[in-house]
Amino acid sequence: MTFTQAVPATNLLLDALLPKDREQLLAKCEHIGLIIGEVLYRAGDVVPHVYFPTGGFISLVAPIGSTNLEVGLVGNEGVLGITLILGVDIAPFTGLVQGAGTALRITVPSFLRILGQSPELHHVLKRYLYVSMSQLAQSAACTRFHLVEGRLARWLLMTQDRAHSDHFHITHVFLAYMLGVRRVGITKAANALQQQNLISYQRGDITVLDRDGLEAASCGCYRADKKIYESIMG
């Protein structure tokens, strides 16, 4: 999957910190590139690094039997490795780069040392953990109860938010994999959104034409996700 980043992005969690706490963390971070398709770590692995995306985004993928299902996205609004604040260093999900870009990366020992010295960082990340738990629950309910068209609209909006662009490239096969449905279901849903002039879709190139219309077509889970983030994180 590729996307065109229209505006530079920072990480909103780091921006929320007091200057001294942010500088302490940044001093131990390194800037890295996120490469599409790169697996940062797999479910069950010991977490080696914490990632604060500043551009691009990462899928949280849960292994289910012989297949996988995307249960969340992490862009510059969040962090990959949040369960470390619970004292757990085993990854619950696979971190798969879905949109190329950049991130700030810090080793787990350095992160935990700074976390123990910074009540402000601990406070911000605890609130984000609550948001993450709420959004994961929302995703589970969405997968179980909502129609593919609404779920696809939600996923496109979530992707647009994190890509900082209205244009990206993705195939039916990849969408079916991410949403856990058959390819024919994705084809029907994408065609329905295109017939309403909400998106343009041709050979994997997707352009969001009408964001307001896409929000109206999405299931209520997208608005619920946004509301919980805004109410808890500010």
Protein backbone atom coordinates (compact mmCIF):
# COMPACT_ATOMS: atom_id res chain seq x y z
CA MET A 1 0.00 0.00 0.00
CA THR A 2 1.30 3.47 -0.81
CA PHE A 3 0.09 6.95 -0.07
CA THR A 4 1.03 10.52 -0.84
CA GLN A 5 1.66 12.53 2.32
CA ALA A 6 0.28 16.00 1.70
CA VAL A 7 1.43 17.70 4.92
CA PRO A 8 4.23 16.98 7.38
CA ALA A 9 3.13 15.40 10.65
CA THR A 10 4.42 15.29 14.18
CA ASN A 11 3.36 12.91 16.93
CA LEU A 12 0.40 14.23 18.91
CA LEU A 13 1.27 12.31 22.08
CA LEU A 14 4.74 13.83 22.19
CA ASP A 15 3.28 17.25 21.41
CA ALA A 16 1.04 16.88 24.47
CA LEU A 17 4.00 16.51 26.85
CA LEU A 18 5.57 19.34 28.81
CA PRO A 19 8.77 20.58 27.08
CA LYS A 20 11.16 19.02 29.62
CA ASP A 21 9.47 15.62 29.41
CA ARG A 22 9.34 15.73 25.61
CA GLU A 23 13.01 16.72 25.34
CA GLN A 24 14.05 13.94 27.72
CA LEU A 25 12.27 11.37 25.56
CA LEU A 26 13.42 12.79 22.24
CA ALA A 27 17.04 12.70 23.38
CA LYS A 28 16.83 8.88 23.41
CA CYS A 29 14.84 8.48 20.19
CA GLU A 30 16.12 7.89 16.68
CA HIS A 31 14.41 8.90 13.46
CA ILE A 32 13.65 5.94 11.21
CA GLY A 33 11.78 5.27 8.00
CA LEU A 34 8.69 3.08 7.93
CA ILE A 35 8.66 0.78 4.90
CA ILE A 36 5.40 -0.59 3.52
CA GLY A 37 4.94 -4.25 4.40
CA GLU A 38 7.62 -4.20 7.10
CA VAL A 39 6.77 -6.23 10.20
CA LEU A 40 8.05 -4.32 13.23
CA TYR A 41 7.32 -7.28 15.49
CA ARG A 42 4.92 -10.18 15.60
CA ALA A 43 2.25 -11.12 18.11
CA GLY A 44 3.93 -13.06 20.91
CA ASP A 45 7.36 -11.50 20.37
CA VAL A 46 9.22 -9.65 23.08
CA VAL A 47 8.81 -5.95 22.20
CA PRO A 48 12.24 -4.50 21.29
CA HIS A 49 11.28 -0.89 20.56
CA VAL A 50 8.54 1.65 21.08
CA TYR A 51 7.45 3.58 17.97
CA PHE A 52 5.96 7.07 17.81
CA PRO A 53 4.88 7.51 14.16
CA THR A 54 5.38 11.01 12.78
CA GLY A 55 4.30 10.13 9.24
CA GLY A 56 2.96 6.86 7.86
CA PHE A 57 1.00 4.39 9.94
CA ILE A 58 1.01 0.88 11.33
CA SER A 59 -1.66 -1.83 11.36
CA LEU A 60 -2.34 -3.83 14.50
CA VAL A 61 -2.96 -7.33 13.17
CA ALA A 62 -4.37 -10.18 15.24
CA PRO A 63 -3.58 -13.76 14.16
CA ILE A 64 -6.78 -15.83 14.00
CA GLY A 65 -6.13 -19.45 13.15
CA SER A 66 -4.53 -19.60 9.72
CA THR A 67 -5.46 -16.02 8.81
CA ASN A 68 -5.10 -12.50 10.22
CA LEU A 69 -7.41 -9.58 10.91
CA GLU A 70 -6.60 -5.91 11.34
CA VAL A 71 -7.99 -4.65 14.66
CA GLY A 72 -6.53 -1.15 14.75
CA LEU A 73 -4.34 1.51 13.14
CA VAL A 74 -1.62 3.61 14.74
CA GLY A 75 -0.56 6.85 13.12
CA ASN A 76 0.82 10.10 14.44
CA GLU A 77 -2.01 10.25 16.99
CA GLY A 78 -0.56 7.32 18.93
CA VAL A 79 2.23 4.94 19.83
CA LEU A 80 3.10 1.32 19.10
CA GLY A 81 4.11 -0.55 22.26
CA ILE A 82 1.61 0.97 24.68
CA THR A 83 1.20 -2.27 26.70
CA LEU A 84 4.66 -1.67 28.19
CA ILE A 85 3.13 0.74 30.67
CA LEU A 86 1.32 -2.28 32.14
CA GLY A 87 4.63 -4.02 32.71
CA VAL A 88 4.01 -6.45 29.82
CA ASP A 89 6.70 -6.70 27.14
CA ILE A 90 5.00 -9.36 25.00
CA ALA A 91 3.34 -7.98 21.88
CA PRO A 92 -0.42 -8.69 21.74
CA PHE A 93 -0.58 -7.87 18.01
CA THR A 94 1.64 -7.90 14.97
CA GLY A 95 2.80 -4.41 13.99
CA LEU A 96 2.66 -4.19 10.18
CA VAL A 97 3.62 -0.98 8.38
CA GLN A 98 0.74 -0.10 6.10
CA GLY A 99 1.68 3.44 5.09
CA ALA A 100 5.28 4.49 4.44
CA GLY A 101 6.63 7.43 6.37
CA THR A 102 8.73 8.17 9.43
CA ALA A 103 8.73 7.42 13.14
CA LEU A 104 10.65 8.09 16.31
CA ARG A 105 11.95 4.85 17.80
CA ILE A 106 13.26 4.24 21.30
CA THR A 107 14.57 1.05 22.90
CA VAL A 108 12.43 -0.52 25.59
CA PRO A 109 15.01 -0.11 28.40
CA SER A 110 15.39 3.60 27.64
CA PHE A 111 11.63 4.05 27.37
CA LEU A 112 10.94 2.34 30.68
CA ARG A 113 13.66 4.32 32.44
CA ILE A 114 12.21 7.63 31.22
CA LEU A 115 8.67 6.44 31.97
CA GLY A 116 9.69 5.83 35.59
CA GLN A 117 11.13 9.35 35.83
CA SER A 118 8.29 11.22 34.11
CA PRO A 119 4.84 11.28 35.75
CA GLU A 120 3.68 13.47 32.85
CA LEU A 121 4.61 10.85 30.23
CA HIS A 122 2.95 8.16 32.34
CA HIS A 123 -0.22 10.27 32.60
CA VAL A 124 -0.46 10.90 28.84
CA LEU A 125 0.19 7.27 27.94
CA LYS A 126 -2.31 5.92 30.47
CA ARG A 127 -4.99 8.03 28.84
CA TYR A 128 -3.95 6.80 25.41
CA LEU A 129 -4.08 3.20 26.65
CA TYR A 130 -7.70 3.78 27.67
CA VAL A 131 -8.45 5.17 24.21
CA SER A 132 -6.75 2.17 22.57
CA MET A 133 -8.76 -0.31 24.64
CA SER A 134 -11.99 1.48 23.76
CA GLN A 135 -11.16 1.54 20.06
CA LEU A 136 -10.20 -2.14 20.03
CA ALA A 137 -13.56 -2.99 21.58
CA GLN A 138 -15.27 -0.81 18.98
CA SER A 139 -13.42 -2.63 16.18
CA ALA A 140 -14.49 -6.02 17.52
CA ALA A 141 -18.14 -4.96 17.59
CA CYS A 142 -17.81 -3.38 14.14
CA THR A 143 -16.41 -6.57 12.60
CA ARG A 144 -19.19 -8.65 14.13
CA PHE A 145 -22.27 -6.50 13.47
CA HIS A 146 -21.74 -3.97 10.67
CA LEU A 147 -22.06 -4.30 6.90
CA VAL A 148 -18.98 -4.35 4.71
CA GLU A 149 -19.81 -1.05 2.95
CA GLY A 150 -19.95 0.88 6.22
CA ARG A 151 -16.82 -0.84 7.53
CA LEU A 152 -14.94 -0.04 4.31
CA ALA A 153 -15.97 3.62 4.54
CA ARG A 154 -14.75 3.68 8.14
CA TRP A 155 -11.44 2.09 7.19
CA LEU A 156 -10.89 4.57 4.34
CA LEU A 157 -11.53 7.50 6.70
CA MET A 158 -9.14 6.08 9.30
CA THR A 159 -6.51 5.62 6.61
CA GLN A 160 -7.02 9.14 5.24
CA ASP A 161 -6.61 10.59 8.74
CA ARG A 162 -3.27 8.85 9.22
CA ALA A 163 -1.99 9.22 5.65
CA HIS A 164 -2.62 12.99 5.72
CA SER A 165 -3.71 12.62 2.12
CA ASP A 166 -6.89 11.95 0.15
CA HIS A 167 -5.09 9.59 -2.22
CA PHE A 168 -3.56 6.17 -1.60
CA HIS A 169 -3.07 2.85 -3.36
CA ILE A 170 -4.45 -0.46 -2.12
CA THR A 171 -5.69 -3.64 -3.77
CA HIS A 172 -8.94 -5.54 -3.24
CA VAL A 173 -6.90 -8.47 -1.98
CA PHE A 174 -5.22 -6.40 0.73
CA LEU A 175 -8.51 -4.76 1.75
CA ALA A 176 -10.17 -8.17 2.05
CA TYR A 177 -7.27 -9.31 4.22
CA MET A 178 -7.49 -6.26 6.47
CA LEU A 179 -11.28 -6.37 6.87
CA GLY A 180 -11.53 -10.15 7.12
CA VAL A 181 -14.02 -10.60 4.28
CA ARG A 182 -14.02 -12.23 0.84
CA ARG A 183 -12.65 -10.24 -2.08
CA VAL A 184 -16.06 -10.18 -3.79
CA GLY A 185 -17.49 -8.39 -0.75
CA ILE A 186 -14.84 -5.67 -1.01
CA THR A 187 -15.54 -5.27 -4.74
CA LYS A 188 -19.27 -4.74 -4.14
CA ALA A 189 -18.66 -2.30 -1.27
CA ALA A 190 -16.06 -0.28 -3.21
CA ASN A 191 -18.33 -0.11 -6.26
CA ALA A 192 -21.21 1.12 -4.10
CA LEU A 193 -19.07 3.92 -2.63
CA GLN A 194 -17.83 4.85 -6.10
CA GLN A 195 -21.36 4.96 -7.55
CA GLN A 196 -22.24 7.48 -4.85
CA ASN A 197 -19.26 9.61 -5.97
CA LEU A 198 -17.68 9.29 -2.53
CA ILE A 199 -14.45 7.76 -3.82
CA SER A 200 -12.66 7.17 -7.08
CA TYR A 201 -11.24 3.67 -7.39
CA GLN A 202 -9.25 2.39 -10.34
CA ARG A 203 -6.66 -0.38 -10.35
CA GLY A 204 -5.98 0.05 -6.66
CA ASP A 205 -5.75 3.84 -6.73
CA ILE A 206 -8.25 5.32 -4.28
CA THR A 207 -9.08 9.01 -3.99
CA VAL A 208 -11.52 10.31 -1.39
CA LEU A 209 -13.80 12.68 -3.32
CA ASP A 210 -16.41 13.50 -0.68
CA ARG A 211 -15.23 13.13 2.91
CA ASP A 212 -18.52 14.30 4.43
CA GLY A 213 -20.41 11.81 2.31
CA LEU A 214 -17.98 9.05 3.23
CA GLU A 215 -18.51 9.82 6.92
CA ALA A 216 -22.27 9.58 6.39
CA ALA A 217 -21.84 6.22 4.64
CA SER A 218 -19.56 4.83 7.33
CA CYS A 219 -20.85 2.92 10.31
CA GLY A 220 -21.06 4.84 13.60
CA CYS A 221 -17.79 3.30 14.76
CA TYR A 222 -15.68 5.93 13.00
CA ARG A 223 -17.41 8.76 14.84
CA ALA A 224 -17.23 6.80 18.10
CA ASP A 225 -13.46 6.37 17.65
CA LYS A 226 -12.98 10.08 17.01
CA LYS A 227 -15.17 11.05 19.94
CA ILE A 228 -13.34 8.87 22.45
CA TYR A 229 -9.95 10.17 21.32
CA GLU A 230 -11.01 13.80 21.46
CA SER A 231 -12.77 13.48 24.82
CA ILE A 232 -9.91 11.66 26.55
CA MET A 233 -6.84 13.13 24.84
CA GLY A 234 -8.20 16.62 24.23
